[in-house]
Structure formats: structure tokens, C-alpha cells
Amino acid sequence: MEKTPQVIVAYSHNVSQATRVHKLPRPGETVRALKASAGIDGAKGTNTAVACARTGASVAMVAHVKGGDWYYKAQQVLKENEIDDTYVILGEGIKDSSGVVLIDDEGNNMIVLGAHNEQEIPDSEIDTALEAMKDASYCVTGYEINEKSVRHILKKARELGMKTVVNPSPIPDFVPDYWNDISILILNEVEIVRMLDLAGVSYEEGNWEDCARKLKEAYGVGDIVVTLGKKGFFCIEGEQIYQASGIEVTSKDTTGAGDGYMGSMTARLAMGDSLAEACLYANRYCSISVQRDGTISSYPTAEEAEEIWRS
């Protein structure tokens, strides 16, 4: 590790590929696969780290993973994107099953995580990594790793003065009592409704200001970003609110769009943008990624994105 990164991604780490189908199956329906995606797909943490690095931030990955061919491919991805992997720890065992990602002709997706592959980062490894990089501005995590690890990452990062960014996906099936350690919560329409339901809070669905303010009150989180797909985004920063429409494009593959949004948004925050400015950038960034195959393979560099926007 040559220098302290701006952003630490303490999260899940993996690469794989997705399967394309004409349409997503309904319950009880059997559909035939068309082909494996030509793009490279990663775990949420890997995706977020790559998008963040390609946007221009200096990034470090913190993870504890099992071995296998996928591990070496994932490490190559980090190397190619100049992501510090000092604290990616290879634990015992081999990853024993893969998840399933299905993508239809409209770019919609369904994701089922692999069994027995939940990644847990030991507390001691979290402490060592974050203390060594204590001057980082942001720490990103989420529930694709063990919940106990998420809790410890947030607590440690806040103790060290970092701002924390979290996406609650997969959605917890309980009410977390430590979300006051979250500086920025980023979630989609389905996730915010589910978290309000869990807290037993009444809300007006579609009124994102109402939903966001009630979520802040119920969980004690800091700022909130609601990603709305084609409809853009809503964010609440302190008492300021901002909403922008989506960008009209023809989607090819929406897998990893949320991870790309979180990664590019956090990078722009670390580079000095306000939350509204960072969300506007991420909104445009993801309008590029959804027109491409895969997750990792769909994320442009900042220079590439600027060239596309100028054309």
C-alpha cells in the first residue's frame, strides 16, 4: 500500500458471469437460456470498487474470501483498476456454489446469491485494515456480507472519522439498531418501502420526500439517496432535498447499475462534490453502463464518460 486511499470498500468480492434469457421466468415456468453474458459480472463490493476507481478516486478493497479460479480472476480485476488489495484476505476453503443472474431482452434482471458463500470479515481484520487507512474519507459496505461484519465496519469507520455509505441489499429481515452509524444510505424503491414496512411506519409510496424523512426518523441514518431507475433519483442532504429525472436510453443490461451508481457517487463525493452533484454525476454515469453487457465490463472511466457525453 503506497498511500492512504480516499475510499475503502469493505464488502463482498467475487467475479462471475450472467445468463441471458428472452424473458424472466414466472413461478413454475421453465425458460431456455440464450447465452452466457459477454460481460464480466462481480459481487456488489467488487462492482462498487471498480466503478469508484474508474470514476477517479483512489480505492482500497477489504474482504475475506474463499479460494477458487474466480478469486484469481477477481484479483486481476482489482490490479487492472489499480485498487489496493492489501487487505483482501484469502481464507480457508473453496467457494462451493455460484449465484444465478438472469437478464432478459429488456435488460431487466433477477439475482439469487450462491448458497454457503456469505462472506464474513473477522473483526480483527476490519480493525487492522481501517486503522492502517484511517485517513480515508469514505468507507462503503452492505449486506452482501455477513450482518455482524457490516455492524463492526460501520462502528469502526465512524470511530476513525470516516463517512460511511451503505446499500441495504439483500434487504435485512430485521430492524437494525445501529444505522445511526450510516452517513449516507442509498437504496432503491423496493428497498426503501421494505425498510419502512419493517419499522412499522406508514408512508405515501411514490412520495420520496415523505419516505426519506420517515426513514431518517425511524432508523437515525444521515443522508438518504433513493435511486429510481429510469425515473432518476431523489436525495435528502441535511434539510436540503434534490430530485432529478432519469436519462432516456435503451437499456441492454441493468445488472450492477445500483453498484455503479454507489461507486461513482462515492468517488465524486471523495473528490469534493456535494451529494446532489455526486448523484447527478452517478445518474449520467449509469445511463452509460445500462447500455452495455455485464457489470464490471459496463463501467466507463471518467475520461470515457466525458467523451461520450460530449458526442
Coordinates of C-alpha atoms in Angstrom, one line a residue, residues 11 16 21 24 33 35 55 65 72 89 105 108 111-112 119 149 152 162 171 195 230 255 261 292 304:
Y11 CA -17.6 -5.6 1.2
S16 CA -18.7 -14.4 -12.4
V21 CA -33.0 -15.2 -21.5
L24 CA -37.6 -13.7 -16.9
A33 CA -31.1 -19.9 -21.7
K35 CA -26.1 -17.5 -23.8
T55 CA -14.5 7.5 -11.8
V65 CA -12.8 -14.7 0.7
Y72 CA -7.7 -15.1 -9.2
I89 CA -7.5 -11.9 2.8
D105 CA -34.2 -8.9 -23.6
N108 CA -34.1 -6.4 -16.5
I111 CA -30.3 -12.3 -8.9
V112 CA -30.1 -15.2 -6.5
Q119 CA -18.5 -13.5 3.3
S149 CA -19.3 -7.6 9.8
H152 CA -18.5 -3.7 13.0
M162 CA -14.8 8.3 8.1
I171 CA -32.7 -6.3 2.4
M195 CA -37.4 -0.9 5.3
K230 CA -35.5 5.4 -15.5
T255 CA -27.3 -5.7 -13.7
Y261 CA -24.3 4.4 -9.0
R292 CA -23.6 -2.4 -22.1
E304 CA -14.5 7.7 -21.5

